[in-house]
């Protein structure tokens, strides 16, 4: 049984797989989805109905079609095959944080896991306050509950797909702050083309975080290495540490190391 078919038992995982396919093909039939996921057509029809109710897809005869919604499920809907990988990445990134630091975090599943790992560190709680600066509403909502964390939530226009705020308000606030470390998640990273993400407005916020930070830590699962997406964030040389998974493309890892990035594979 494949990893995808194992995941098919979980509704959120099925949704993630189906929306990923829709993002590429624009339409998905009941039979095709049933074969893709290894579940019954009745299950697929129920999934399609739920996705349509949430306005993530539009129903048509025999299946669903993509809407103008960006296909990045909010964190509460996601249950990825890379959850264990993200946990290891998050713990390794959190281990690089020092007491009293000001930490910038953009939105995303890996940075959300990293924020949780940082705020759970008992030694940081014992040594005084840390500050988390974030444009992710979900990260801020969790971090603000920690008594040893000062949480700075950036203002701006919220994207429901990722809980991130973007726009001139967020950028304006960031330009008034200095960060010790920016921990950033990306959609693609290569030695040649640097760090990239899918949306320019998000890239602009991450770029500003990096500009205002002494140190940059990139957290990315191995499948992101060698990939290039739409919007440029920064050249590889600007990244101090990359936390990624064992099994990432060896040639890309070596090229990033040659560019001056310290690689941590977990």
Coordinates of C-alpha atoms in Angstrom, one line a residue:
X1 CA 0.0 0.0 0.0
X2 CA 1.4 3.4 -0.9
X3 CA 1.9 6.3 1.5
X4 CA -0.9 8.2 -0.3
X5 CA -3.3 5.4 0.1
X6 CA -2.4 5.2 3.8
X7 CA -3.3 8.8 4.1
X8 CA -6.5 8.3 2.3
X9 CA -8.0 7.0 5.5
X10 CA -7.9 10.5 6.9
X11 CA -10.3 13.1 5.6
X12 CA -8.0 16.1 5.9
X13 CA -5.3 14.2 4.0
X14 CA -7.7 13.2 1.2
X15 CA -8.8 16.9 0.9
X16 CA -5.2 18.0 0.7
X17 CA -4.3 15.5 -2.0
X18 CA -7.5 16.3 -4.0
X19 CA -6.9 20.1 -3.8
X20 CA -3.2 19.6 -4.8
X21 CA -4.5 17.7 -7.9
X22 CA -7.1 20.4 -8.6
X23 CA -4.4 23.1 -8.4
X24 CA -2.7 21.3 -11.3
X25 CA -5.5 20.0 -13.5
X26 CA -8.4 22.4 -12.7
X27 CA -11.0 19.6 -12.5
X28 CA -11.3 16.2 -10.8
X29 CA -13.9 13.5 -11.4
X30 CA -15.4 11.1 -8.8
X31 CA -13.9 8.0 -10.5
X32 CA -10.5 9.6 -10.9
X33 CA -10.4 10.7 -7.2
X34 CA -11.6 7.3 -6.1
X35 CA -8.7 5.6 -8.0
X36 CA -6.2 8.2 -6.8
X37 CA -7.1 7.8 -3.1
X38 CA -8.2 4.1 -3.0
X39 CA -11.5 4.9 -1.4
X40 CA -15.1 4.4 -2.5
X41 CA -16.9 6.8 -4.9
X42 CA -19.5 7.3 -2.1
X43 CA -16.7 8.6 0.1
X44 CA -15.4 10.9 -2.7
X45 CA -18.9 12.3 -3.3
X46 CA -19.2 13.2 0.4
X47 CA -15.8 14.8 0.4
X48 CA -16.7 16.8 -2.7
X49 CA -19.9 18.0 -1.0
X50 CA -18.0 19.1 2.1
X51 CA -15.4 20.9 0.0
X52 CA -18.1 22.7 -2.0
X53 CA -19.8 23.7 1.2
X54 CA -16.6 25.3 2.3
X55 CA -16.4 27.0 -1.1
X56 CA -13.0 25.4 -1.8
X57 CA -14.4 23.8 -5.0
X58 CA -17.4 24.1 -7.3
X59 CA -19.5 21.0 -8.1
X60 CA -20.1 20.0 -11.7
X61 CA -21.5 16.9 -13.4
X62 CA -19.4 14.0 -12.3
X63 CA -16.9 15.8 -10.1
X64 CA -15.6 19.2 -9.1
X65 CA -13.7 22.1 -10.7
X66 CA -11.3 24.6 -9.2
X67 CA -12.5 27.9 -8.0
X68 CA -10.5 31.1 -7.7
X69 CA -9.5 30.1 -4.1
X70 CA -5.8 29.6 -3.6
X71 CA -5.3 25.9 -2.9
X72 CA -3.4 26.2 0.4
X73 CA -5.6 24.6 3.1
X74 CA -5.6 26.3 6.4
X75 CA -3.5 24.5 9.0
X76 CA -6.6 23.0 10.8
X77 CA -7.6 21.2 7.6
X78 CA -4.1 19.7 6.9
X79 CA -2.7 16.4 7.9
X80 CA 0.4 16.0 5.8
X81 CA 2.6 13.0 5.2
X82 CA 5.4 15.3 6.2
X83 CA 4.1 16.0 9.8
X84 CA 6.9 13.9 11.4
X85 CA 9.5 15.6 9.2
X86 CA 8.1 19.0 10.2
X87 CA 8.3 18.1 13.9
X88 CA 12.0 17.2 13.6
X89 CA 12.7 20.3 11.6
X90 CA 10.8 22.5 14.1
X91 CA 12.7 21.0 17.1
X92 CA 16.1 21.5 15.4
X93 CA 15.2 25.1 14.5
X94 CA 13.9 25.9 18.0
X95 CA 17.2 24.6 19.4
X96 CA 19.0 27.4 17.7
X97 CA 17.0 30.1 19.5
X98 CA 18.7 31.8 22.4
X99 CA 17.1 33.3 25.5
X100 CA 15.9 36.9 25.1
X101 CA 15.9 36.9 21.3
X102 CA 13.5 38.6 19.1
X103 CA 12.3 36.0 16.6
X104 CA 10.4 36.6 13.3
X105 CA 8.2 33.9 11.9
X106 CA 6.1 33.9 8.7
X107 CA 3.1 31.7 8.3
X108 CA 3.0 28.1 7.2
X109 CA 2.8 24.6 8.6
X110 CA 6.5 24.2 9.3
X111 CA 6.9 27.7 10.9
X112 CA 3.7 26.9 13.0
X113 CA 5.4 23.8 14.3
X114 CA 8.6 25.7 14.9
X115 CA 6.7 28.4 16.9
X116 CA 5.2 25.6 19.1
X117 CA 8.6 24.1 19.6
X118 CA 10.1 27.4 20.6
X119 CA 7.4 28.3 23.1
X120 CA 7.5 24.8 24.6
X121 CA 11.2 25.1 25.5
X122 CA 11.3 25.2 29.3
X123 CA 14.8 26.7 29.4
X124 CA 13.6 29.7 27.4
X125 CA 10.7 30.2 29.8
X126 CA 13.1 30.0 32.8
X127 CA 15.6 32.5 31.4
X128 CA 13.2 35.3 30.8
X129 CA 11.0 36.7 28.0
X130 CA 11.4 36.0 24.3
X131 CA 9.7 38.0 21.6
X132 CA 7.9 36.5 18.6
X133 CA 7.1 38.8 15.7
X134 CA 4.7 37.2 13.2
X135 CA 2.3 37.9 10.3
X136 CA 0.6 34.6 11.0
X137 CA -2.7 35.0 12.9
X138 CA -2.6 31.3 14.1
X139 CA 0.9 31.6 15.4
X140 CA 0.1 34.8 17.3
X141 CA -3.0 33.3 18.8
X142 CA -1.0 30.4 20.3
X143 CA 2.1 32.4 21.3
X144 CA 0.2 35.1 23.1
X145 CA -1.0 32.5 25.7
X146 CA 2.6 31.8 26.8
X147 CA 3.5 34.1 29.8
X148 CA 7.2 34.1 28.9
X149 CA 6.5 35.2 25.3
X150 CA 5.9 38.8 24.1
X151 CA 4.0 38.4 20.9
X152 CA 4.0 41.1 18.2
X153 CA 1.2 40.5 15.6
X154 CA 1.6 42.4 12.4
X155 CA -1.4 44.2 10.9
X156 CA -2.6 43.9 7.4
X157 CA -4.9 42.1 5.0
X158 CA -5.5 38.5 6.2
X159 CA -5.4 35.6 3.7
X160 CA -7.8 32.9 4.8
X161 CA -5.8 30.2 3.0
X162 CA -2.8 30.5 5.2
X163 CA -3.8 32.9 8.1
X164 CA -1.0 35.3 7.0
X165 CA -1.5 39.1 6.9
X166 CA 0.2 41.0 4.1
X167 CA 0.3 44.5 2.6
X168 CA 1.7 47.9 3.5
X169 CA 0.5 47.9 7.1
X170 CA 2.5 44.8 7.9
X171 CA 5.6 46.1 6.0
X172 CA 5.4 49.5 7.8
X173 CA 5.4 47.9 11.2
X174 CA 8.3 45.6 10.3
X175 CA 10.4 48.5 9.2
X176 CA 10.2 49.9 12.8
X177 CA 11.6 46.7 14.3
X178 CA 14.9 44.8 14.5
X179 CA 14.9 41.0 14.8
X180 CA 17.7 38.8 16.1
X181 CA 16.6 35.8 13.9
X182 CA 14.1 35.3 11.1
X183 CA 12.8 31.7 10.8
X184 CA 11.2 31.5 7.4
X185 CA 9.3 28.8 5.6
X186 CA 9.4 28.8 1.8
X187 CA 7.8 26.9 -1.1
X188 CA 11.1 26.5 -3.0
X189 CA 14.9 26.8 -2.4
X190 CA 17.8 26.3 -4.7
X191 CA 21.4 27.5 -4.7
X192 CA 20.9 29.1 -8.1
X193 CA 17.5 30.8 -7.6
X194 CA 17.4 31.3 -3.9
X195 CA 14.3 31.1 -1.7
X196 CA 10.9 31.5 -3.4
X197 CA 7.2 31.4 -2.5
X198 CA 4.0 31.3 -4.5
X199 CA 2.7 34.8 -3.8
X200 CA 4.5 38.1 -4.2
X201 CA 2.7 39.8 -1.3
X202 CA 3.9 37.1 1.1
X203 CA 7.4 37.2 -0.4
X204 CA 7.5 41.0 0.3
X205 CA 6.8 40.4 4.0
X206 CA 9.4 37.6 4.3
X207 CA 12.0 39.8 2.5
X208 CA 11.4 42.6 5.0
X209 CA 11.7 40.2 7.9
X210 CA 15.0 39.0 6.5
X211 CA 16.2 42.6 5.9
X212 CA 15.5 43.5 9.6
X213 CA 17.2 40.4 11.0
X214 CA 20.7 39.5 12.0
X215 CA 20.3 35.8 11.2
X216 CA 18.1 33.8 8.9
X217 CA 17.0 30.2 9.4
X218 CA 15.1 28.6 6.6
X219 CA 12.9 25.6 7.5
X220 CA 11.9 23.4 4.6
X221 CA 11.2 19.7 4.0
X222 CA 13.5 18.1 1.5
X223 CA 11.0 18.2 -1.4
X224 CA 11.3 22.0 -1.4
X225 CA 15.0 21.9 -2.3
X226 CA 15.7 22.4 -6.0
X227 CA 12.2 23.8 -6.5
X228 CA 11.4 27.3 -7.8
X229 CA 8.1 29.0 -7.4
X230 CA 6.7 32.4 -8.5
X231 CA 8.0 35.1 -6.2
X232 CA 11.7 35.6 -5.2
X233 CA 12.4 36.1 -1.5
X234 CA 16.2 36.2 -1.2
X235 CA 19.4 34.7 -2.6
X236 CA 20.7 31.5 -1.0
X237 CA 23.7 33.4 0.3
X238 CA 21.5 35.4 2.7
X239 CA 20.4 32.2 4.5
X240 CA 22.6 31.3 7.5
X241 CA 21.0 27.9 8.4
X242 CA 18.8 25.5 6.5
X243 CA 16.9 22.9 8.5
X244 CA 15.7 20.2 6.2
X245 CA 15.1 16.4 6.0
X246 CA 17.5 13.5 5.5
X247 CA 17.1 12.4 1.9
X248 CA 17.0 15.8 0.4
X249 CA 18.7 16.1 -3.0
X250 CA 22.4 15.7 -2.4
X251 CA 23.5 17.8 -5.3
X252 CA 21.3 20.7 -4.1
X253 CA 22.4 20.3 -0.5
X254 CA 26.1 20.5 -1.6
X255 CA 25.4 23.5 -3.8
X256 CA 23.7 25.3 -0.9
X257 CA 26.6 24.5 1.4
X258 CA 29.0 25.9 -1.2
X259 CA 26.9 29.1 -1.2
X260 CA 27.6 29.5 2.5
X261 CA 24.5 27.9 4.0
X262 CA 25.0 25.8 7.1
X263 CA 22.9 22.6 6.5
X264 CA 21.2 20.7 9.3
X265 CA 19.5 17.5 8.1
X266 CA 17.2 15.8 10.5

